[in-house]
């Protein structure tokens, strides 16, 4: 059984991670970059739901869309839902500076992933990975805060990993797996009807 979906994102890194992972489930992915302005909201779920509702007005295919954030414990969860703005303004170097005098460097990444059907449902999945913020940037792969985030259970930062390795740990991969299992069993049920 083969399924086809679009991933609404301007971020090629996110797309490549999702494409690789969903291929294992027999789901083919195409990237579509729509100009959807990210609304400000208190949680990633709310942000992604609003983005998905906007996308439903425009697209005709079934789609996924992702909103992610980095939550740092000693900064009370900052940058969290402001991760995109913080990355654009102070970048990961700014985060390293903010943490320079702090001993607790624990943090987590979270993804809220929405799946939408133009004539059907809108469903949200989430994934989280715990880890630490390193004291210096390491690695060239990936994007965003990858060079300064080391997940628990690995000595490598996300930026030192291949896409396959990052997918063993990442917030996005967890949300995508939860989505893919649900989606494939739904497709199977439809086929049997
Ligand atoms: P977005 O709003 O989901 O695009 O992400 C918010 C910010 O977090 C952006 O600056 C992204 O580059 C960053 N980000 C999202 N996912 C990841 C990731 O998997 N690794 C590193 N940074 C990420």
GROMACS .gro file of C-alpha atoms and ligand atoms in nm:
model
  216
    1UNK     CA    1   0.000   0.000   0.000
    2UNK     CA    2   0.139   0.341  -0.101
    3UNK     CA    3   0.017   0.676   0.028
    4UNK     CA    4   0.110   1.027  -0.080
    5UNK     CA    5   0.109   1.340   0.134
    6UNK     CA    6   0.244   1.691   0.122
    7UNK     CA    7   0.458   1.844   0.398
    8UNK     CA    8   0.392   2.217   0.422
    9UNK     CA    9   0.726   2.367   0.521
   10UNK     CA   10   0.990   2.605   0.398
   11UNK     CA   11   1.251   2.415   0.599
   12UNK     CA   12   1.436   2.166   0.377
   13UNK     CA   13   1.599   2.003   0.681
   14UNK     CA   14   1.262   1.921   0.838
   15UNK     CA   15   1.140   1.787   0.505
   16UNK     CA   16   1.438   1.556   0.451
   17UNK     CA   17   1.402   1.409   0.802
   18UNK     CA   18   1.031   1.345   0.750
   19UNK     CA   19   1.076   1.210   0.397
   20UNK     CA   20   1.330   0.952   0.513
   21UNK     CA   21   1.124   0.839   0.810
   22UNK     CA   22   0.786   0.818   0.636
   23UNK     CA   23   0.936   0.622   0.346
   24UNK     CA   24   0.981   0.332   0.593
   25UNK     CA   25   0.603   0.332   0.633
   26UNK     CA   26   0.542   0.346   0.257
   27UNK     CA   27   0.435   0.710   0.271
   28UNK     CA   28   0.566   0.929  -0.009
   29UNK     CA   29   0.620   1.294   0.079
   30UNK     CA   30   0.635   1.609  -0.131
   31UNK     CA   31   0.751   1.947   0.001
   32UNK     CA   32   0.523   2.248  -0.051
   33UNK     CA   33   0.630   2.588   0.078
   34UNK     CA   34   0.317   2.794   0.148
   35UNK     CA   35   0.332   3.145   0.284
   36UNK     CA   36   0.154   3.082   0.614
   37UNK     CA   37   0.240   3.335   0.885
   38UNK     CA   38   0.308   3.160   1.213
   39UNK     CA   39   0.061   3.294   1.472
   40UNK     CA   40   0.173   3.363   1.827
   41UNK     CA   41   0.011   3.130   2.082
   42UNK     CA   42   0.086   2.976   2.422
   43UNK     CA   43   0.159   2.624   2.302
   44UNK     CA   44   0.306   2.453   1.996
   45UNK     CA   45  -0.023   2.260   1.956
   46UNK     CA   46  -0.218   2.585   1.930
   47UNK     CA   47   0.031   2.730   1.680
   48UNK     CA   48   0.024   2.422   1.458
   49UNK     CA   49  -0.355   2.393   1.477
   50UNK     CA   50  -0.393   2.755   1.360
   51UNK     CA   51  -0.140   2.700   1.078
   52UNK     CA   52  -0.322   2.384   0.971
   53UNK     CA   53  -0.657   2.567   0.969
   54UNK     CA   54  -0.502   2.830   0.739
   55UNK     CA   55  -0.356   2.555   0.516
   56UNK     CA   56  -0.698   2.386   0.492
   57UNK     CA   57  -0.828   2.700   0.320
   58UNK     CA   58  -0.560   2.669   0.051
   59UNK     CA   59  -0.451   2.311  -0.019
   60UNK     CA   60  -0.647   2.033  -0.184
   61UNK     CA   61  -0.427   1.741  -0.080
   62UNK     CA   62  -0.386   1.568   0.256
   63UNK     CA   63  -0.096   1.733   0.438
   64UNK     CA   64   0.125   1.744   0.744
   65UNK     CA   65   0.270   2.057   0.905
   66UNK     CA   66   0.508   2.083   1.201
   67UNK     CA   67   0.583   2.339   1.470
   68UNK     CA   68   0.876   2.274   1.698
   69UNK     CA   69   1.054   2.446   1.984
   70UNK     CA   70   1.347   2.421   2.224
   71UNK     CA   71   1.259   2.440   2.595
   72UNK     CA   72   1.547   2.512   2.838
   73UNK     CA   73   1.485   2.428   3.203
   74UNK     CA   74   1.703   2.694   3.368
   75UNK     CA   75   1.535   2.958   3.149
   76UNK     CA   76   1.188   2.841   3.257
   77UNK     CA   77   1.116   2.685   2.919
   78UNK     CA   78   1.246   2.974   2.708
   79UNK     CA   79   1.264   3.003   2.405
   80UNK     CA   80   0.976   2.749   2.368
   81UNK     CA   81   0.707   2.890   2.138
   82UNK     CA   82   0.943   3.182   2.061
   83UNK     CA   83   1.217   2.954   1.924
   84UNK     CA   84   1.185   3.075   1.569
   85UNK     CA   85   1.217   3.443   1.667
   86UNK     CA   86   1.502   3.371   1.907
   87UNK     CA   87   1.690   3.174   1.642
   88UNK     CA   88   1.652   3.460   1.394
   89UNK     CA   89   1.761   3.725   1.645
   90UNK     CA   90   2.029   3.584   1.879
   91UNK     CA   91   2.080   3.238   1.722
   92UNK     CA   92   2.231   2.942   1.903
   93UNK     CA   93   2.534   3.155   1.997
   94UNK     CA   94   2.299   3.379   2.196
   95UNK     CA   95   2.159   3.075   2.377
   96UNK     CA   96   2.513   2.962   2.467
   97UNK     CA   97   2.578   3.312   2.610
   98UNK     CA   98   2.254   3.309   2.812
   99UNK     CA   99   2.356   2.977   2.967
  100UNK     CA  100   2.723   3.060   3.024
  101UNK     CA  101   2.689   3.107   3.403
  102UNK     CA  102   2.427   2.837   3.462
  103UNK     CA  103   2.500   2.480   3.568
  104UNK     CA  104   2.165   2.324   3.476
  105UNK     CA  105   2.186   2.282   3.098
  106UNK     CA  106   1.898   2.039   3.060
  107UNK     CA  107   1.651   2.107   2.780
  108UNK     CA  108   1.406   1.937   2.553
  109UNK     CA  109   1.285   1.969   2.197
  110UNK     CA  110   0.917   1.931   2.125
  111UNK     CA  111   0.729   1.891   1.798
  112UNK     CA  112   0.357   1.933   1.743
  113UNK     CA  113   0.263   1.777   1.411
  114UNK     CA  114  -0.074   1.836   1.247
  115UNK     CA  115  -0.227   1.613   0.983
  116UNK     CA  116  -0.506   1.768   0.779
  117UNK     CA  117  -0.753   1.646   0.521
  118UNK     CA  118  -0.936   1.909   0.313
  119UNK     CA  119  -1.263   1.720   0.352
  120UNK     CA  120  -1.188   1.530   0.669
  121UNK     CA  121  -1.010   1.548   0.995
  122UNK     CA  122  -0.745   1.758   1.158
  123UNK     CA  123  -0.538   1.565   1.408
  124UNK     CA  124  -0.236   1.661   1.620
  125UNK     CA  125   0.055   1.437   1.726
  126UNK     CA  126   0.349   1.528   1.945
  127UNK     CA  127   0.701   1.412   2.018
  128UNK     CA  128   0.962   1.513   2.274
  129UNK     CA  129   1.332   1.444   2.325
  130UNK     CA  130   1.523   1.534   2.642
  131UNK     CA  131   1.887   1.628   2.640
  132UNK     CA  132   2.138   1.899   2.727
  133UNK     CA  133   2.268   2.219   2.574
  134UNK     CA  134   2.638   2.172   2.506
  135UNK     CA  135   2.894   2.434   2.612
  136UNK     CA  136   3.005   2.489   2.252
  137UNK     CA  137   2.859   2.430   1.907
  138UNK     CA  138   2.953   2.099   1.744
  139UNK     CA  139   2.876   1.953   1.401
  140UNK     CA  140   2.781   2.075   1.057
  141UNK     CA  141   2.465   1.878   0.977
  142UNK     CA  142   2.101   1.960   1.040
  143UNK     CA  143   1.968   2.309   1.107
  144UNK     CA  144   1.855   2.550   1.375
  145UNK     CA  145   1.973   2.464   1.725
  146UNK     CA  146   2.111   2.123   1.621
  147UNK     CA  147   2.479   2.215   1.689
  148UNK     CA  148   2.412   2.282   2.060
  149UNK     CA  149   2.166   2.002   2.147
  150UNK     CA  150   2.283   1.659   2.262
  151UNK     CA  151   2.002   1.409   2.326
  152UNK     CA  152   2.019   1.177   2.627
  153UNK     CA  153   2.176   0.845   2.526
  154UNK     CA  154   2.419   0.994   2.274
  155UNK     CA  155   2.757   1.167   2.285
  156UNK     CA  156   2.683   1.348   1.962
  157UNK     CA  157   2.491   1.669   1.901
  158UNK     CA  158   2.212   1.651   1.643
  159UNK     CA  159   2.443   1.843   1.406
  160UNK     CA  160   2.704   1.563   1.434
  161UNK     CA  161   2.447   1.301   1.333
  162UNK     CA  162   2.325   1.182   0.996
  163UNK     CA  163   1.951   1.218   0.927
  164UNK     CA  164   1.905   0.846   1.009
  165UNK     CA  165   2.079   0.890   1.346
  166UNK     CA  166   1.886   1.206   1.434
  167UNK     CA  167   1.567   1.019   1.348
  168UNK     CA  168   1.649   0.757   1.614
  169UNK     CA  169   1.624   1.025   1.884
  170UNK     CA  170   1.441   1.332   1.766
  171UNK     CA  171   1.118   1.496   1.877
  172UNK     CA  172   1.010   1.522   1.512
  173UNK     CA  173   1.077   1.153   1.444
  174UNK     CA  174   0.867   1.055   1.749
  175UNK     CA  175   0.575   1.270   1.637
  176UNK     CA  176   0.608   1.136   1.280
  177UNK     CA  177   0.611   0.773   1.398
  178UNK     CA  178   0.299   0.830   1.609
  179UNK     CA  179   0.132   0.990   1.308
  180UNK     CA  180   0.246   0.722   1.060
  181UNK     CA  181   0.122   0.430   1.275
  182UNK     CA  182  -0.217   0.595   1.315
  183UNK     CA  183  -0.235   0.693   0.947
  184UNK     CA  184  -0.140   0.352   0.809
  185UNK     CA  185  -0.393   0.168   1.027
  186UNK     CA  186  -0.660   0.416   0.916
  187UNK     CA  187  -0.568   0.353   0.549
  188UNK     CA  188  -0.577  -0.022   0.607
  189UNK     CA  189  -0.924  -0.001   0.763
  190UNK     CA  190  -1.047   0.204   0.466
  191UNK     CA  191  -0.906  -0.054   0.225
  192UNK     CA  192  -1.087  -0.337   0.404
  193UNK     CA  193  -1.425  -0.162   0.389
  194LIG     P1  194   0.970   2.608   1.374
  194LIG     O1  195   0.885   2.724   1.420
  194LIG     O2  196   0.906   2.476   1.395
  194LIG     O3  197   1.021   2.621   1.234
  194LIG     O4  198   1.099   2.605   1.464
  194LIG     C1  199   1.133   2.701   1.560
  194LIG     C2  200   1.284   2.717   1.566
  194LIG     O5  201   1.339   2.598   1.620
  194LIG     C3  202   1.348   2.739   1.429
  194LIG     O6  203   1.452   2.834   1.443
  194LIG     C4  204   1.406   2.604   1.394
  194LIG     O7  205   1.525   2.618   1.320
  194LIG     C5  206   1.433   2.542   1.531
  194LIG     N1  207   1.413   2.399   1.522
  194LIG     C6  208   1.297   2.333   1.494
  194LIG     N2  209   1.319   2.201   1.488
  194LIG     C7  210   1.450   2.183   1.512
  194LIG     C8  211   1.533   2.070   1.515
  194LIG     O8  212   1.493   1.955   1.489
  194LIG     N3  213   1.662   2.092   1.544
  194LIG     C9  214   1.714   2.216   1.568
  194LIG     N4  215   1.641   2.326   1.564
  194LIG    C10  216   1.510   2.310   1.535
   0.00000   0.00000   0.00000
